[in-house]
PDB file of C-alpha atoms and ligand atoms in Angstrom:
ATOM      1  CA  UNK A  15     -36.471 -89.379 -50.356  1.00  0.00           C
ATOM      2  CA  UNK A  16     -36.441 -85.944 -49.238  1.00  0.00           C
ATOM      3  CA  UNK A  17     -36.478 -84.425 -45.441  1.00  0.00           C
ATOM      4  CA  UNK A  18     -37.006 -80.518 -45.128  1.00  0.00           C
ATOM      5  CA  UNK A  19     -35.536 -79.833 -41.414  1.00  0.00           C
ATOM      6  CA  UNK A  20     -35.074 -77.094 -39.440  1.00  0.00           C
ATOM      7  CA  UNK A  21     -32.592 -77.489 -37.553  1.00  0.00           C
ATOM      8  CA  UNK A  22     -32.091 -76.625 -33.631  1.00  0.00           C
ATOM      9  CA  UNK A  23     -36.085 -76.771 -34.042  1.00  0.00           C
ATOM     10  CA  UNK A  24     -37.230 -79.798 -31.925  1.00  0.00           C
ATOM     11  CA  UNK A  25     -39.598 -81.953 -34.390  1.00  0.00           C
ATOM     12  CA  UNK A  26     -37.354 -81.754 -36.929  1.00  0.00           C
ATOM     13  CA  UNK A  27     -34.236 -82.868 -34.483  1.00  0.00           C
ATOM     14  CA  UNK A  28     -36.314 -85.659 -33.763  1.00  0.00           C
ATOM     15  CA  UNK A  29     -36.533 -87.034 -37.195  1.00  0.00           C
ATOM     16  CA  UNK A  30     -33.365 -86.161 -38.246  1.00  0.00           C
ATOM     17  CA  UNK A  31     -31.609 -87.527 -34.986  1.00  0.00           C
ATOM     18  CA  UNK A  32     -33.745 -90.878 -35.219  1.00  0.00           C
ATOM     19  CA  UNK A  33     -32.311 -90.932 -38.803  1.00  0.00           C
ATOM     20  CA  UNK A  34     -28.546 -90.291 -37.229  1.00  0.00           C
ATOM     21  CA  UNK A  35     -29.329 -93.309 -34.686  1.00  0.00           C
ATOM     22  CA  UNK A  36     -30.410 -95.458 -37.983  1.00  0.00           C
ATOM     23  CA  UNK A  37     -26.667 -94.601 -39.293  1.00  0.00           C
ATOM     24  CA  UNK A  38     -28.737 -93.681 -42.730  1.00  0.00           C
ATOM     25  CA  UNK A  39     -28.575 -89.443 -42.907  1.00  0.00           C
ATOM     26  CA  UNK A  40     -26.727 -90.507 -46.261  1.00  0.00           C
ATOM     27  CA  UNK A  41     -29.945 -92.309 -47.773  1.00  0.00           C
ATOM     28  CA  UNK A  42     -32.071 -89.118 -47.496  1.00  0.00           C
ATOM     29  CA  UNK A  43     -31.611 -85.381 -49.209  1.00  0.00           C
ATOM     30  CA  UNK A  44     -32.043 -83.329 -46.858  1.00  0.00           C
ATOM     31  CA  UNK A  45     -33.436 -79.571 -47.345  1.00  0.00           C
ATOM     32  CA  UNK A  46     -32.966 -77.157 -44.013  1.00  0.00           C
ATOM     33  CA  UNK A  47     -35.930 -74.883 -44.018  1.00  0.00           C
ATOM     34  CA  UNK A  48     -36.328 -71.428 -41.623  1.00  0.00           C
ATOM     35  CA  UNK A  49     -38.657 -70.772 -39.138  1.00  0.00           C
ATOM     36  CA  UNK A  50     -37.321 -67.638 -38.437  1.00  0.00           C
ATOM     37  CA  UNK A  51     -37.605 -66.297 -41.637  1.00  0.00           C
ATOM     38  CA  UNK A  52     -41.001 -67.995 -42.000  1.00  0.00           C
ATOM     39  CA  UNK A  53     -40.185 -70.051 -45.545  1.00  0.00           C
ATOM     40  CA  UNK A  54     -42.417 -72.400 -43.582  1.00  0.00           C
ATOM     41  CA  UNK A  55     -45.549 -70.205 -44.720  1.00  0.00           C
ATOM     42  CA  UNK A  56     -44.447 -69.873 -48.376  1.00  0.00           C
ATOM     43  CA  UNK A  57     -47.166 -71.233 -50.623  1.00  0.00           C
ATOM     44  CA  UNK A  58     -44.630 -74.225 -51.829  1.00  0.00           C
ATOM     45  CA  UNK A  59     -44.094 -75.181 -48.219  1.00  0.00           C
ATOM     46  CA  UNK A  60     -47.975 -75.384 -47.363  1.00  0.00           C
ATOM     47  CA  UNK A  61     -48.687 -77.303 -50.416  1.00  0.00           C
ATOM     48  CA  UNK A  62     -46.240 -80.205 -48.727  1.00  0.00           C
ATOM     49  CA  UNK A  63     -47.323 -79.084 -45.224  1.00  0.00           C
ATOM     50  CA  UNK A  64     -50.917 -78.173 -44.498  1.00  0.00           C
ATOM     51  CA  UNK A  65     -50.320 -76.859 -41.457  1.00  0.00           C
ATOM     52  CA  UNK A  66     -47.378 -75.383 -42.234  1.00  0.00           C
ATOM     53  CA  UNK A  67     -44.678 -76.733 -39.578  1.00  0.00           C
ATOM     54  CA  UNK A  68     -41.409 -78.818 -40.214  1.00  0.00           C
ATOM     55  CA  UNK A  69     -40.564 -81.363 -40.424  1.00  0.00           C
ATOM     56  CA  UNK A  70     -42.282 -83.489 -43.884  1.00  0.00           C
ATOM     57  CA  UNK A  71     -40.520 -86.602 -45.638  1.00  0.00           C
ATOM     58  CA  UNK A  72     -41.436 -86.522 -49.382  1.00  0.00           C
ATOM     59  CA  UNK A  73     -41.146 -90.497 -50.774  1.00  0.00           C
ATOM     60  CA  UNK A  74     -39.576 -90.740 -53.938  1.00  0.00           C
ATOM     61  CA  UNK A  75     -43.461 -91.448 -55.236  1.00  0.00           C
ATOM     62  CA  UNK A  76     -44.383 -87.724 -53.866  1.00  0.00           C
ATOM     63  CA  UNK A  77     -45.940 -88.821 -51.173  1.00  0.00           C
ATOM     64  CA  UNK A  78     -45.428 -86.427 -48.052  1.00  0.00           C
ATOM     65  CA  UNK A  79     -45.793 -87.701 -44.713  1.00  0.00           C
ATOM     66  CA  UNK A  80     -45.656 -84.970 -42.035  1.00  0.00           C
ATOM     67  CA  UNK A  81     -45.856 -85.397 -37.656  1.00  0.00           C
ATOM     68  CA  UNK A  82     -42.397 -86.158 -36.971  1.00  0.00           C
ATOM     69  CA  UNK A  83     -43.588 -89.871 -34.632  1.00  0.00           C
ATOM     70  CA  UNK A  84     -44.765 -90.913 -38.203  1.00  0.00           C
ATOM     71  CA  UNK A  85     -41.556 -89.898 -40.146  1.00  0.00           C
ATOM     72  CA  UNK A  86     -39.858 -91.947 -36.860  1.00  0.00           C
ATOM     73  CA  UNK A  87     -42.577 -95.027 -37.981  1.00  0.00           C
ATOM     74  CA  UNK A  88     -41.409 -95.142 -41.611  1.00  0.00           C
ATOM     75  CA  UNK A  89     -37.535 -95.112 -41.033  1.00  0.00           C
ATOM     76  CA  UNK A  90     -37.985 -97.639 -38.548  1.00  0.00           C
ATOM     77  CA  UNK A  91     -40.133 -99.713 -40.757  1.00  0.00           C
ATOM     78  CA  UNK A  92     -37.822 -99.469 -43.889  1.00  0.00           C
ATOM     79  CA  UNK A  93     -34.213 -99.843 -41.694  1.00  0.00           C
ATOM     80  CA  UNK A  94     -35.963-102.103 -38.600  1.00  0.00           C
ATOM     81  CA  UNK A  95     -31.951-102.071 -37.074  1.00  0.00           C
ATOM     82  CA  UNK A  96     -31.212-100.593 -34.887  1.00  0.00           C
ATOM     83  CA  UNK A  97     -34.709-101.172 -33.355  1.00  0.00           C
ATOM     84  CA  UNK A  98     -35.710 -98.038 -31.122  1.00  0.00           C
ATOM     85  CA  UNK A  99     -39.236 -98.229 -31.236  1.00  0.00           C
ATOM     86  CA  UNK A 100     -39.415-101.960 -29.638  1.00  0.00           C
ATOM     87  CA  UNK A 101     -39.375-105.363 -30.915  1.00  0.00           C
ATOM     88  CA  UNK A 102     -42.527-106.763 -29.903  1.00  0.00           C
ATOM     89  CA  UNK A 103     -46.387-105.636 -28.877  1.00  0.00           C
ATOM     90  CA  UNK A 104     -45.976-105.093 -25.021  1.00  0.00           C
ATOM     91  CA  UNK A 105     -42.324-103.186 -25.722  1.00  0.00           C
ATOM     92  CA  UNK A 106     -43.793-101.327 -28.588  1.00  0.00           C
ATOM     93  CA  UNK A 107     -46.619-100.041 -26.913  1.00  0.00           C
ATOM     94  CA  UNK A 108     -44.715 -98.857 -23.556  1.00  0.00           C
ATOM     95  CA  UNK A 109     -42.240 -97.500 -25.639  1.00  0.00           C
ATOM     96  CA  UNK A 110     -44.910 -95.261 -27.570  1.00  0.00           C
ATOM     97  CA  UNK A 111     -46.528 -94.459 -23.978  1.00  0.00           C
ATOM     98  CA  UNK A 112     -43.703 -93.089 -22.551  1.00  0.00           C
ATOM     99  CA  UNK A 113     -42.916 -91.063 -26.095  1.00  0.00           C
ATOM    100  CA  UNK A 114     -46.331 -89.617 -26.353  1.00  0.00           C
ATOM    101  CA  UNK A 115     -46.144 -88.936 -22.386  1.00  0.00           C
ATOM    102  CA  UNK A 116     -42.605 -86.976 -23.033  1.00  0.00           C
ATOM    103  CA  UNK A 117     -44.347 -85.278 -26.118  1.00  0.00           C
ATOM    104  CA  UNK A 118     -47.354 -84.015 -24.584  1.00  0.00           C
ATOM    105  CA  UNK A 119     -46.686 -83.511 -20.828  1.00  0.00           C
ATOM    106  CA  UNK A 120     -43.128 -82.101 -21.714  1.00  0.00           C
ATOM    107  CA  UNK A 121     -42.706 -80.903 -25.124  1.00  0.00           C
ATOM    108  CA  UNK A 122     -45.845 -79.229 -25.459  1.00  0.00           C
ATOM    109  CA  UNK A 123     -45.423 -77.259 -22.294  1.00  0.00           C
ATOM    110  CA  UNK A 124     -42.206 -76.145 -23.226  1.00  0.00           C
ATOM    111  CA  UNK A 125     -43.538 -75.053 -26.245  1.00  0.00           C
ATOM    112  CA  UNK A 126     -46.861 -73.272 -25.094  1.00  0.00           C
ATOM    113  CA  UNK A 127     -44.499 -71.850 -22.178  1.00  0.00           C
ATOM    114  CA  UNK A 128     -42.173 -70.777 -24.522  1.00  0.00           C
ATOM    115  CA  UNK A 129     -44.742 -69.142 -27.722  1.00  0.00           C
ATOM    116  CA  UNK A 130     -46.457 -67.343 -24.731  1.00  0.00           C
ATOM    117  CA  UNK A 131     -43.570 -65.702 -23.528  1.00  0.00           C
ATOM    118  CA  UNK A 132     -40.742 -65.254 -25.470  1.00  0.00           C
ATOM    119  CA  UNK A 133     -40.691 -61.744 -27.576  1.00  0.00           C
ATOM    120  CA  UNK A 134     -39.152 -63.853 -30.365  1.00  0.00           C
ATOM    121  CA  UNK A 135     -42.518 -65.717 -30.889  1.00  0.00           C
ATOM    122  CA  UNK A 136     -44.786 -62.915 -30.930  1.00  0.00           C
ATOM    123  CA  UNK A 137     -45.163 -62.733 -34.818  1.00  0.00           C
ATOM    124  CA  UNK A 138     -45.945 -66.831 -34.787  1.00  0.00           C
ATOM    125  CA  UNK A 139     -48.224 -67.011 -31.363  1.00  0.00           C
ATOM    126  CA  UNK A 140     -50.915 -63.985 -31.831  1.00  0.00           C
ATOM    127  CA  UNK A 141     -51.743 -63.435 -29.265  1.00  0.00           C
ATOM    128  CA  UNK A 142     -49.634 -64.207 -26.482  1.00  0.00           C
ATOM    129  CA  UNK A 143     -51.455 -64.858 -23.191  1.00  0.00           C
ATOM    130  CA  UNK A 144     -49.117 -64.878 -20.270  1.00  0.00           C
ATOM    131  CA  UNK A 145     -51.564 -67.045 -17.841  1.00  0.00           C
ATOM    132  CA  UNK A 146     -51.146 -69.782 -20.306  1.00  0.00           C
ATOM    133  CA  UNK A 147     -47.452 -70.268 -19.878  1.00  0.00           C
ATOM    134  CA  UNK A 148     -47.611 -69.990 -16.051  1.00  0.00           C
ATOM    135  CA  UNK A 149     -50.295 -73.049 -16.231  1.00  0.00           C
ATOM    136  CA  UNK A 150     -47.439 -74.810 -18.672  1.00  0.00           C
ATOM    137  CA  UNK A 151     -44.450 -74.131 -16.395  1.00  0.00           C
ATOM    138  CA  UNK A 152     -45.895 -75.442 -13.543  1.00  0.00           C
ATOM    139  CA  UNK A 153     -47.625 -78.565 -15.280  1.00  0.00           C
ATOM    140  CA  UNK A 154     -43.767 -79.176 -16.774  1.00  0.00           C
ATOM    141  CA  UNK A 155     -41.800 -78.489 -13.538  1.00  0.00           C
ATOM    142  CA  UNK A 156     -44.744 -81.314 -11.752  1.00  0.00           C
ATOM    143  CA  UNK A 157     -44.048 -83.689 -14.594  1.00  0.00           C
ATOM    144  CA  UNK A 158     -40.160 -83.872 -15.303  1.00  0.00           C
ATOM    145  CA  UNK A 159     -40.023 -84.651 -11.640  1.00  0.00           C
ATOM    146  CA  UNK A 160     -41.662 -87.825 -11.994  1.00  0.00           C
ATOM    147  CA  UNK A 161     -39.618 -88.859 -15.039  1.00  0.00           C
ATOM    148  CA  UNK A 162     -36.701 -87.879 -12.585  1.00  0.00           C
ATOM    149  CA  UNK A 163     -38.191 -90.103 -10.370  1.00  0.00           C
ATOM    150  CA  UNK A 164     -38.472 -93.029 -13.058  1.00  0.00           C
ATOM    151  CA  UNK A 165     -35.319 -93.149 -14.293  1.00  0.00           C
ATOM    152  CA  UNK A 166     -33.717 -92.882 -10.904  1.00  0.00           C
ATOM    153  CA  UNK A 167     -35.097 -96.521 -10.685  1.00  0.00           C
ATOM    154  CA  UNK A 168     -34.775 -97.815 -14.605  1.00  0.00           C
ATOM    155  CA  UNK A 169     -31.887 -97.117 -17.120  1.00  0.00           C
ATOM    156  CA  UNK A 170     -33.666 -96.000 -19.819  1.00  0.00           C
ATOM    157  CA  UNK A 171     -37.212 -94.763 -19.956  1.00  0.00           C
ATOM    158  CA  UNK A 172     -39.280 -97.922 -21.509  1.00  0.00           C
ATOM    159  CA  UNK A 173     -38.794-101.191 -21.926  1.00  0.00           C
ATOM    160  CA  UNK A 174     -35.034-101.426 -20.407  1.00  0.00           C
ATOM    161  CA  UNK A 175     -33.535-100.441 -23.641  1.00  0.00           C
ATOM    162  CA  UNK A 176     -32.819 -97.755 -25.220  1.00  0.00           C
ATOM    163  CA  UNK A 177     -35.406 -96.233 -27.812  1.00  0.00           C
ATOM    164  CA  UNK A 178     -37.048 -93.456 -29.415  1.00  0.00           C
ATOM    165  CA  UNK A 179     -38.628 -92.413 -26.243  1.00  0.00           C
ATOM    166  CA  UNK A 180     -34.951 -91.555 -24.474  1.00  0.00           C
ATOM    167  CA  UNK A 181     -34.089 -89.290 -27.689  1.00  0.00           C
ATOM    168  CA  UNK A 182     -37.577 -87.465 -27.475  1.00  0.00           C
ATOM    169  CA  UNK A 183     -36.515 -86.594 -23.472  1.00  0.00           C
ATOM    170  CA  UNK A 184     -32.953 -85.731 -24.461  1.00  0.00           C
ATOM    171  CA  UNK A 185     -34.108 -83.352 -27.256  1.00  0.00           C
ATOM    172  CA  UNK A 186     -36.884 -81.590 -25.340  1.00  0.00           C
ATOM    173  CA  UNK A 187     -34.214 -81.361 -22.621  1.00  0.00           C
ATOM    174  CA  UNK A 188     -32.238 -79.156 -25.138  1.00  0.00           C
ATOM    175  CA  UNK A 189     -35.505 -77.627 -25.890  1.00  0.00           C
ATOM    176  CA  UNK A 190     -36.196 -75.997 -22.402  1.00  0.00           C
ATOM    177  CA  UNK A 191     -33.173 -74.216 -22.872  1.00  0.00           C
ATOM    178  CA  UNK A 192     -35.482 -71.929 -25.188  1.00  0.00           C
ATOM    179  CA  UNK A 193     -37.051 -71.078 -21.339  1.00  0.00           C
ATOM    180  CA  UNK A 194     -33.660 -70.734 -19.587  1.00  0.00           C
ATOM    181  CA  UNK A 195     -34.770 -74.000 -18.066  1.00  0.00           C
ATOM    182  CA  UNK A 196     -31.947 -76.870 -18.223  1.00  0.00           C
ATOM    183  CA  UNK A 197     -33.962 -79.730 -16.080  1.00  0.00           C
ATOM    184  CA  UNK A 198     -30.634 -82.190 -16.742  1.00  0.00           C
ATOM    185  CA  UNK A 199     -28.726 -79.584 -14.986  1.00  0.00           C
ATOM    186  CA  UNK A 200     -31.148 -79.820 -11.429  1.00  0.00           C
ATOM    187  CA  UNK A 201     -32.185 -83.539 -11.701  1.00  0.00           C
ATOM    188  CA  UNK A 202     -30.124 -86.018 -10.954  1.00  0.00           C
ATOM    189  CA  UNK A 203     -30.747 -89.105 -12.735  1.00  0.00           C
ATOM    190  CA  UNK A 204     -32.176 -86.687 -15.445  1.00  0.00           C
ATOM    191  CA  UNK A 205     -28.779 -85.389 -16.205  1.00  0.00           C
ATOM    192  CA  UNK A 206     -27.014 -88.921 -16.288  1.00  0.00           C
ATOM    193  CA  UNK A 207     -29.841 -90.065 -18.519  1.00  0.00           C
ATOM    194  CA  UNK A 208     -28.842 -86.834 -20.867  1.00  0.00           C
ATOM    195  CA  UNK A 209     -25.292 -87.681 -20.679  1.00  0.00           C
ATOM    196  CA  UNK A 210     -25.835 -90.846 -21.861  1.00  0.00           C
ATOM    197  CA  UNK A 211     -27.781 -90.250 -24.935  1.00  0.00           C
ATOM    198  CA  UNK A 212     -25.441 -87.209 -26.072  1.00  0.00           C
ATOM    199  CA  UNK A 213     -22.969 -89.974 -26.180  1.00  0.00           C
ATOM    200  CA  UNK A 214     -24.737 -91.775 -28.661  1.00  0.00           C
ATOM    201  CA  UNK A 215     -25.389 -88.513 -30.487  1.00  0.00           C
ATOM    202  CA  UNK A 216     -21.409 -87.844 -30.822  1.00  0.00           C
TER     203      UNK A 216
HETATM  204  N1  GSH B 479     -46.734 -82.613 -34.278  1.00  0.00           N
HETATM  205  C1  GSH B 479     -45.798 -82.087 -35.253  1.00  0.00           C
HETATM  206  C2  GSH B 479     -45.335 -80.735 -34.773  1.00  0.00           C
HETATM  207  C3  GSH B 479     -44.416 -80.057 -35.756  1.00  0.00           C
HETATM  208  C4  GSH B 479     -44.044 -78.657 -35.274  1.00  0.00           C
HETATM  209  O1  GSH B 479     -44.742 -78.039 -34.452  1.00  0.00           O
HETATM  210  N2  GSH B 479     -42.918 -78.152 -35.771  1.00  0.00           N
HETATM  211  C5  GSH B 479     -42.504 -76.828 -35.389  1.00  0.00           C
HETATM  212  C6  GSH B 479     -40.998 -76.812 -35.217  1.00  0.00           C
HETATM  213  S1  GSH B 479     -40.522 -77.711 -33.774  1.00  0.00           S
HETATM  214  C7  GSH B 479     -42.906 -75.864 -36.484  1.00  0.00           C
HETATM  215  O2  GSH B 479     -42.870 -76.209 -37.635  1.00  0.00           O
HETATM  216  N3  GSH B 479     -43.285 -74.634 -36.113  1.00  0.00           N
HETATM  217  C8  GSH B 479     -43.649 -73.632 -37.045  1.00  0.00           C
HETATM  218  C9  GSH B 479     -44.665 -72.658 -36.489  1.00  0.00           C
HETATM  219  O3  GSH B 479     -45.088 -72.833 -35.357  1.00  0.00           O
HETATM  220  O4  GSH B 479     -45.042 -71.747 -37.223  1.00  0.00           O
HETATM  221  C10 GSH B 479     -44.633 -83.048 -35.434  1.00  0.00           C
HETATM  222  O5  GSH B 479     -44.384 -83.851 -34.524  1.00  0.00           O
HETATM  223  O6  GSH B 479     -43.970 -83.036 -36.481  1.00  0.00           O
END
C-alpha cells in the first residue's frame, strides 16, 4: 500500500496521524507530495486524484481511494485495534457526527477563511473574495465556542472515549494557526483537550 501525504497539510495529517495512532506507519510506503510547488496538478497525480488534492491510498491491487474519512475507514477496518472510530452502531454514529461536525463547521471555515485571504493562496483560490472569509471567521469563532462548551462537560468529544473525532479537532486546531488563530490557546477546556491528544501524538 501506498499513501502520498503532504505533510503539515491537514487531510493528509489526518490520515497519516490516524495511521500513527494504529502504531502501523511501517505497513504503508509513504510518498510526501507538494502543494506548494503544485506536483498535486501534475498529470500523474490527477490520474490517482481527480480532483487533484492529497491525500490518496493506492491498494496493492491499484485501487486508489481518496477523502481522507475513507482512508481513516479502511485502516480502521483492516487494523480494528486500537478502535477510534467506535465499537458499536450508536458509538459509531456519534463518533462520525461529531467528526463530520469538526470537518465542516471547523475545518472548512478555516480553510475558506484561510484560501480567501492569505496572499500565499492566491495562485490555488482564483479569485479570492474577502466577504467570504469574514462570513467563515465568524461562523468558526460561533462554533469552536460550543465545542469549548462540550468538552468543558465530557472528556473527549464522542462517545467518552477517545476517537478519530478528538484527532480531527486537534489537527484543525494546528490548522488555524494558518489564520494566526490558536483557539487552544483562548479556550479553556479546548486547550486541555489539545494537550491531551499531543500526548498521544509524542
Ligand atoms: N475532502 C478531502 C479534502 C482533501 C484536501 O482538500 N486536501 C488539500 C490539502 S489539506 C489539498 O489537496 N489541497 C490542494 C489544493 O487545494 O489545490 C479529504 O478529506 O481528503
Amino acid at each position: 500500500m501506498k499513501l502520498y501525504h503532504a505533510p503539515k497539510a491537514v487531510n493528509p495529517e489526518r490520515t497519516y496521524n490516524f495511521l500513527k495512532l494504529k502504531g502501523k506507519l511501517d505497513a504503508v510506503e509513504i510518498q510526501e507530495i507538494s502543494i506548494m510547488q503544485q506536483e498535486h496538478k501534475s498529470k500523474d497525480y490527477r490520474a490517482l486524484s481527480p480532483y487533484a488534492q492529497v491525500p490518496v491510498l493506492i491498494l496493492d491491487d491499484g485501487s486508489t481511494i481518496t477523502e481522507s474519512r475513507a482512508i481513516s475507514t479502511y485502516f480502521e477496518t483492516i487494523w480494528p485495534e486500537p478502535n477510534l472510530m467506535g465499537q458499536d452502531a450508536k458509538e459509531k454514529a456519534l463518533i462520525e457526527m461529531w467528526d463530520r461536525r469538526i470537518e465542516f463547521m471547523f475545518m472548512m471555515q478555516i480553510a475558506t477563511w484561510f484560501r480567501n485571504t492569505h496572499p500565499m493562496m492566491a495562485p490555488l483560490e482564483v479569485p479570492q473574495v474577502p466577504e467570504a472569509a469574514e462570513k467563515a471567521e465568524t461562523r468558526v469563532r460561533k462554533f469552536v465556542a460550543t465545542v469549548d462548551r462540550h468538552l468543558g462537560e465530557h472528556e473527549w468529544l464522542a462517545a467518552d472515549r477517545f476517537s478519530i473525532a478528538d484527532l480531527t479537532l486537534y489537527l484543525t486546531c494546528g490548522f488555524a494557526g494558518v489564520v494566526r488563530w490558536k483557539p487552544q490557546q483562548e479556550l479553556e477546556h479546548l486547550g486541555a483537550h489539545y494537550a491531551k491528544v499531543q500526548a498521544r501524538l509524542t
